[in-house]
mmCIF file of C-alpha atoms in Angstrom:
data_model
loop_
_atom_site.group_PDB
_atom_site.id
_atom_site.type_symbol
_atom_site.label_atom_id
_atom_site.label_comp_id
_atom_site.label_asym_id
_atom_site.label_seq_id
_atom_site.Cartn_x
_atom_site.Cartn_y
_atom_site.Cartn_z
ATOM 1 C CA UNK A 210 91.154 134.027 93.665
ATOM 2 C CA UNK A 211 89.993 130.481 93.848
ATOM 3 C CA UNK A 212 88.360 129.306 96.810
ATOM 4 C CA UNK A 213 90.495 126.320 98.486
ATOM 5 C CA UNK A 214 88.654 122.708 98.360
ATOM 6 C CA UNK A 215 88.123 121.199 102.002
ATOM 7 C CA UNK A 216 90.855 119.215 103.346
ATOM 8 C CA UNK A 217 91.298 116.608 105.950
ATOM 9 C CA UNK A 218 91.807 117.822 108.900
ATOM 10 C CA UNK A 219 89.753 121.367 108.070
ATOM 11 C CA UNK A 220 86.660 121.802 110.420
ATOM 12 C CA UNK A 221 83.444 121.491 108.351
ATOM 13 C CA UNK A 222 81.276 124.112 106.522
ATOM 14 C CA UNK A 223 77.973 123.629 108.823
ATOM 15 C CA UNK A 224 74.819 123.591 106.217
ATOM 16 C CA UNK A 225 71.024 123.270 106.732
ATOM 17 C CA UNK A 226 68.495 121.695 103.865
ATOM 18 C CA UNK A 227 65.609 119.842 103.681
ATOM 19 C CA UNK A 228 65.457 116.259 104.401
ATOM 20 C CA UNK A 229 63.506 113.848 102.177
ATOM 21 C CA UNK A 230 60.561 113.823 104.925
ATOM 22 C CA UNK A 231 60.189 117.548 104.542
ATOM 23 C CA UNK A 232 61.992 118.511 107.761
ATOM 24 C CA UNK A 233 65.043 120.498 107.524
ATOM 25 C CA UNK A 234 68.355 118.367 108.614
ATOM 26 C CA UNK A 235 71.588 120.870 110.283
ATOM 27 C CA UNK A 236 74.944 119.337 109.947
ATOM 28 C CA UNK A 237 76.170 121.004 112.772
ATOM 29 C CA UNK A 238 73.130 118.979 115.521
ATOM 30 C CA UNK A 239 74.875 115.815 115.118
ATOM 31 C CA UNK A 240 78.699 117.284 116.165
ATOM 32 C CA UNK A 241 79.607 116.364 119.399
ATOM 33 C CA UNK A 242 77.098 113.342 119.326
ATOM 34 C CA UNK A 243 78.353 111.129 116.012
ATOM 35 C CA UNK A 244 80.654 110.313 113.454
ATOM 36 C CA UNK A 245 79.112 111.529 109.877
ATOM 37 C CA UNK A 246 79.386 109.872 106.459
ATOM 38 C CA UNK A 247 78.189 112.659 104.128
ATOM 39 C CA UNK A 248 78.142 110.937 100.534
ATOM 40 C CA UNK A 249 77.205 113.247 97.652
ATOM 41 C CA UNK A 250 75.640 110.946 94.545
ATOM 42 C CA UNK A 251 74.794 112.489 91.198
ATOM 43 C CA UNK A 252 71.108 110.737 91.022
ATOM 44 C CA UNK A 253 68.248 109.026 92.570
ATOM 45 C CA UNK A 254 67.553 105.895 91.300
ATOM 46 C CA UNK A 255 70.105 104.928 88.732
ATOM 47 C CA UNK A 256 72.088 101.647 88.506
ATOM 48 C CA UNK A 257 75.529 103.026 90.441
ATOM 49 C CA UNK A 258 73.874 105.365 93.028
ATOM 50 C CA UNK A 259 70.970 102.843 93.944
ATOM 51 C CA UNK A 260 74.241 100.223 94.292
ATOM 52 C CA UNK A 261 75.441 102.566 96.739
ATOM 53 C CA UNK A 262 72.455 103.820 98.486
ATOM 54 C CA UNK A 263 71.729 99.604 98.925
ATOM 55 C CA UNK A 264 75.460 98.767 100.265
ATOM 56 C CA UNK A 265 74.825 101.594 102.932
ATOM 57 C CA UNK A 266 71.326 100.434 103.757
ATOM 58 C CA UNK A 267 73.055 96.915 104.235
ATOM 59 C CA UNK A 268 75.677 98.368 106.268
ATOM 60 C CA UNK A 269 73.245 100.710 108.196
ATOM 61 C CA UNK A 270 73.434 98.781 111.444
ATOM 62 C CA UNK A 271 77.545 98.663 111.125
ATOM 63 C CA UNK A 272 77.976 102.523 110.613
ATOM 64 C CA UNK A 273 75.580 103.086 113.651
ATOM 65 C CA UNK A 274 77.662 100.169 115.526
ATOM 66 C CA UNK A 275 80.547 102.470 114.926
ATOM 67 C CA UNK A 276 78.925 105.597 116.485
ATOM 68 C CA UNK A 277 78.039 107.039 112.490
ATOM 69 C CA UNK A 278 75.473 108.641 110.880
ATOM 70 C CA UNK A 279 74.625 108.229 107.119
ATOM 71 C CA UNK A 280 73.545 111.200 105.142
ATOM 72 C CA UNK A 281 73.171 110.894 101.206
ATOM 73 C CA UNK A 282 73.039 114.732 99.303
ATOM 74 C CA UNK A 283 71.963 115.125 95.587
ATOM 75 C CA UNK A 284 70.419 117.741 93.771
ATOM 76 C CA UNK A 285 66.912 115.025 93.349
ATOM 77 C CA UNK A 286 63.926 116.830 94.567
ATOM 78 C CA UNK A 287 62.428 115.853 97.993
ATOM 79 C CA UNK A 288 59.637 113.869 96.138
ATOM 80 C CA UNK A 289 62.249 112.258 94.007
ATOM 81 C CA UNK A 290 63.983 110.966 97.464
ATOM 82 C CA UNK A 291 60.699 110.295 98.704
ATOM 83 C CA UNK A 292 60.613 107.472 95.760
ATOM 84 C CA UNK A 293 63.842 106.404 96.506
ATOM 85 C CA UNK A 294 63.923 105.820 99.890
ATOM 86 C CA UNK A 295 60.361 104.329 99.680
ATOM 87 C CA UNK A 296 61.760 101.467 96.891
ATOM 88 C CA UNK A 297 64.693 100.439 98.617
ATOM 89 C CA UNK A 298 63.889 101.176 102.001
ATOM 90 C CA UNK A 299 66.703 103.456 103.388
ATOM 91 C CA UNK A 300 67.258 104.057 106.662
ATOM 92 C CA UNK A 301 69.404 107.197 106.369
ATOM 93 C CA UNK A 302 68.428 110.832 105.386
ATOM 94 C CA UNK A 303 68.700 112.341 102.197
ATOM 95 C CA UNK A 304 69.229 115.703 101.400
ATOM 96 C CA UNK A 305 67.722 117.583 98.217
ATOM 97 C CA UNK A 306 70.789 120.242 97.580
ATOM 98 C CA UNK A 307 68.671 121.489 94.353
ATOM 99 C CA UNK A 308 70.765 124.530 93.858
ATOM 100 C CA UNK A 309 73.815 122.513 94.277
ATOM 101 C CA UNK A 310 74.536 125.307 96.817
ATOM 102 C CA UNK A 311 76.283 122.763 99.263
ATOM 103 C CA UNK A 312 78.166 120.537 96.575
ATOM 104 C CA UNK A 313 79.725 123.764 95.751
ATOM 105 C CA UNK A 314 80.673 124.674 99.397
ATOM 106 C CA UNK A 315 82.513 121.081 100.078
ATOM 107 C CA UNK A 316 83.949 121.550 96.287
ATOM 108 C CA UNK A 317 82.527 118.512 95.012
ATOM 109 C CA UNK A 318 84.096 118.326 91.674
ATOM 110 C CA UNK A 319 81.719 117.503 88.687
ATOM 111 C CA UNK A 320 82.953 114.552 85.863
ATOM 112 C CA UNK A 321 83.855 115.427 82.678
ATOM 113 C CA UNK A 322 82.534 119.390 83.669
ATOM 114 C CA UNK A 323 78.792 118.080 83.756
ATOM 115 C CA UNK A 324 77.900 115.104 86.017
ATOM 116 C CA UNK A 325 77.691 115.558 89.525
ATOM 117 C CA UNK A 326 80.413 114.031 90.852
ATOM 118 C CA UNK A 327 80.339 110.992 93.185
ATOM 119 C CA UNK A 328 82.571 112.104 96.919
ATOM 120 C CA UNK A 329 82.002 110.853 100.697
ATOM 121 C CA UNK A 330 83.148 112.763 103.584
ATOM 122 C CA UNK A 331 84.176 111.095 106.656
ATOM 123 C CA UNK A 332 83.862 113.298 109.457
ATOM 124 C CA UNK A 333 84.492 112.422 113.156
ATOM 125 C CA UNK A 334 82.827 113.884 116.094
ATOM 126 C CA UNK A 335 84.537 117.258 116.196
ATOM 127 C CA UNK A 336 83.306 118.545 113.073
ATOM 128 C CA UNK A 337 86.831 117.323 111.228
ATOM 129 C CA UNK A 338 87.330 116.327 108.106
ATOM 130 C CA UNK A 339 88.937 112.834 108.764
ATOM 131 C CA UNK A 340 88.789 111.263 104.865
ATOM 132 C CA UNK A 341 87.861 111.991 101.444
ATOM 133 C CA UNK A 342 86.453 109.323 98.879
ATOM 134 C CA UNK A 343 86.134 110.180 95.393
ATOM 135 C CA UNK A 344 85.383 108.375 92.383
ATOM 136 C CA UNK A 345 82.258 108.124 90.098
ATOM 137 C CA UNK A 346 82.995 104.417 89.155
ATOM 138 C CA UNK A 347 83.475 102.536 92.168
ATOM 139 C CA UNK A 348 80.070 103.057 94.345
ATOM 140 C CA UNK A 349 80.281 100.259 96.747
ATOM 141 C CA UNK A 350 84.339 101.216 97.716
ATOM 142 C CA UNK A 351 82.791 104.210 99.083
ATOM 143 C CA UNK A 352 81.040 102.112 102.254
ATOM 144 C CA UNK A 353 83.810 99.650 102.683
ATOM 145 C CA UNK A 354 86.264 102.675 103.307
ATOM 146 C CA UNK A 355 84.521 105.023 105.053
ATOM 147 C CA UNK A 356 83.595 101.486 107.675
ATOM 148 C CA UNK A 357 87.416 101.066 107.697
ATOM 149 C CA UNK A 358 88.019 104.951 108.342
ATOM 150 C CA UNK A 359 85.295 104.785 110.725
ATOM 151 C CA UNK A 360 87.032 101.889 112.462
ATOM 152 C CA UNK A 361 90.536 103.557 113.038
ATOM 153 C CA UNK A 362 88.243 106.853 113.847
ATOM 154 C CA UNK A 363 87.266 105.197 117.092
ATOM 155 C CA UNK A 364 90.341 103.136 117.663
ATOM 156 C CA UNK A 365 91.986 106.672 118.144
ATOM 157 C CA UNK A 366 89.565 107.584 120.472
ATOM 158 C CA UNK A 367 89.781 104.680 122.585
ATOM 159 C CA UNK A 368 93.491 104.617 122.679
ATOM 160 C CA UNK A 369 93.166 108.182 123.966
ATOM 161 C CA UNK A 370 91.033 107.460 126.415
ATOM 162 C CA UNK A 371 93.187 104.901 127.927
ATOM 163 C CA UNK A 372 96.392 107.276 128.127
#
């Protein structure tokens, strides 16, 4: 039996690796406290992924406006995030998934069957899948919409909290 892909609304698989500082990051500390942009990118340093690694260090300031957190996952090593982070200073954490172990638990589907496919998740302070964003070829789209999702995210909650 195949396993079912996350969907919006599903509560998110909590996950634990190792941050590009060589802590360990825990999905699961930030619920309750922030919104999370989880963007999985097939590599470190190449023309599409640095794009979108730049637009979201450009945006940084919005997404935390918006009561987000930032989190970049690819199978790079730590060192190779190291590099990354270091050349175009990013502000966010990165996550070395080596195994791939936690691309396959959010179902991240892989391009033509062999590159690492290019997805963010918007999730909102609950631990809910709110969004989905996937495709290889259009790096920057992936900030603009997950600002816009963000945007309605918290709309929502202020409307609620008026009523």
């Amino acid at each position: 039996m195949k396993e079912e892909a996350i969907k919006v609304g599903d509560k998110v698989p909590d996950f634990e690796l190792e941050r590009q500082d060589g802590g360990f990051f825990r999905l699961y500390d930030l619920i309750g406290k922030k919104n999370i942009v989880l963007y999985f990118y097939p590599k470190d340093s190449t023309p599409g992924c640095t794009k979108q690694a730049c637009e979201f260090r450009d945006q940084y300031e919005v997404f935390q406006e918006q009561g987000a957190e930032v989190i970049g996952i690819s199978s790079d090593s730590v060192a190779s995030h190291q590099k990354f982070e270091k050349a175009y200073k990013l502000p966010f954490t990165l996550l070395s998934d080596k195994d791939g172990q936690i691309r396959k638990l959010y179902k991240v589907p892989r391009k033509l069957g062999l590159l690492p496919g290019r997805v963010t998740y918007i999730i909102d302070k609950e631990g809910v899948l709110r969004y989905i964003f996937n495709s290889m070829t259009k790096p920057l789209e992936h900030v603009s919409t997950a600002l816009e999702v963000l945007r309605e995210i918290n709309s929502e909650e202020k409307h609620y909290k008026k009523v």
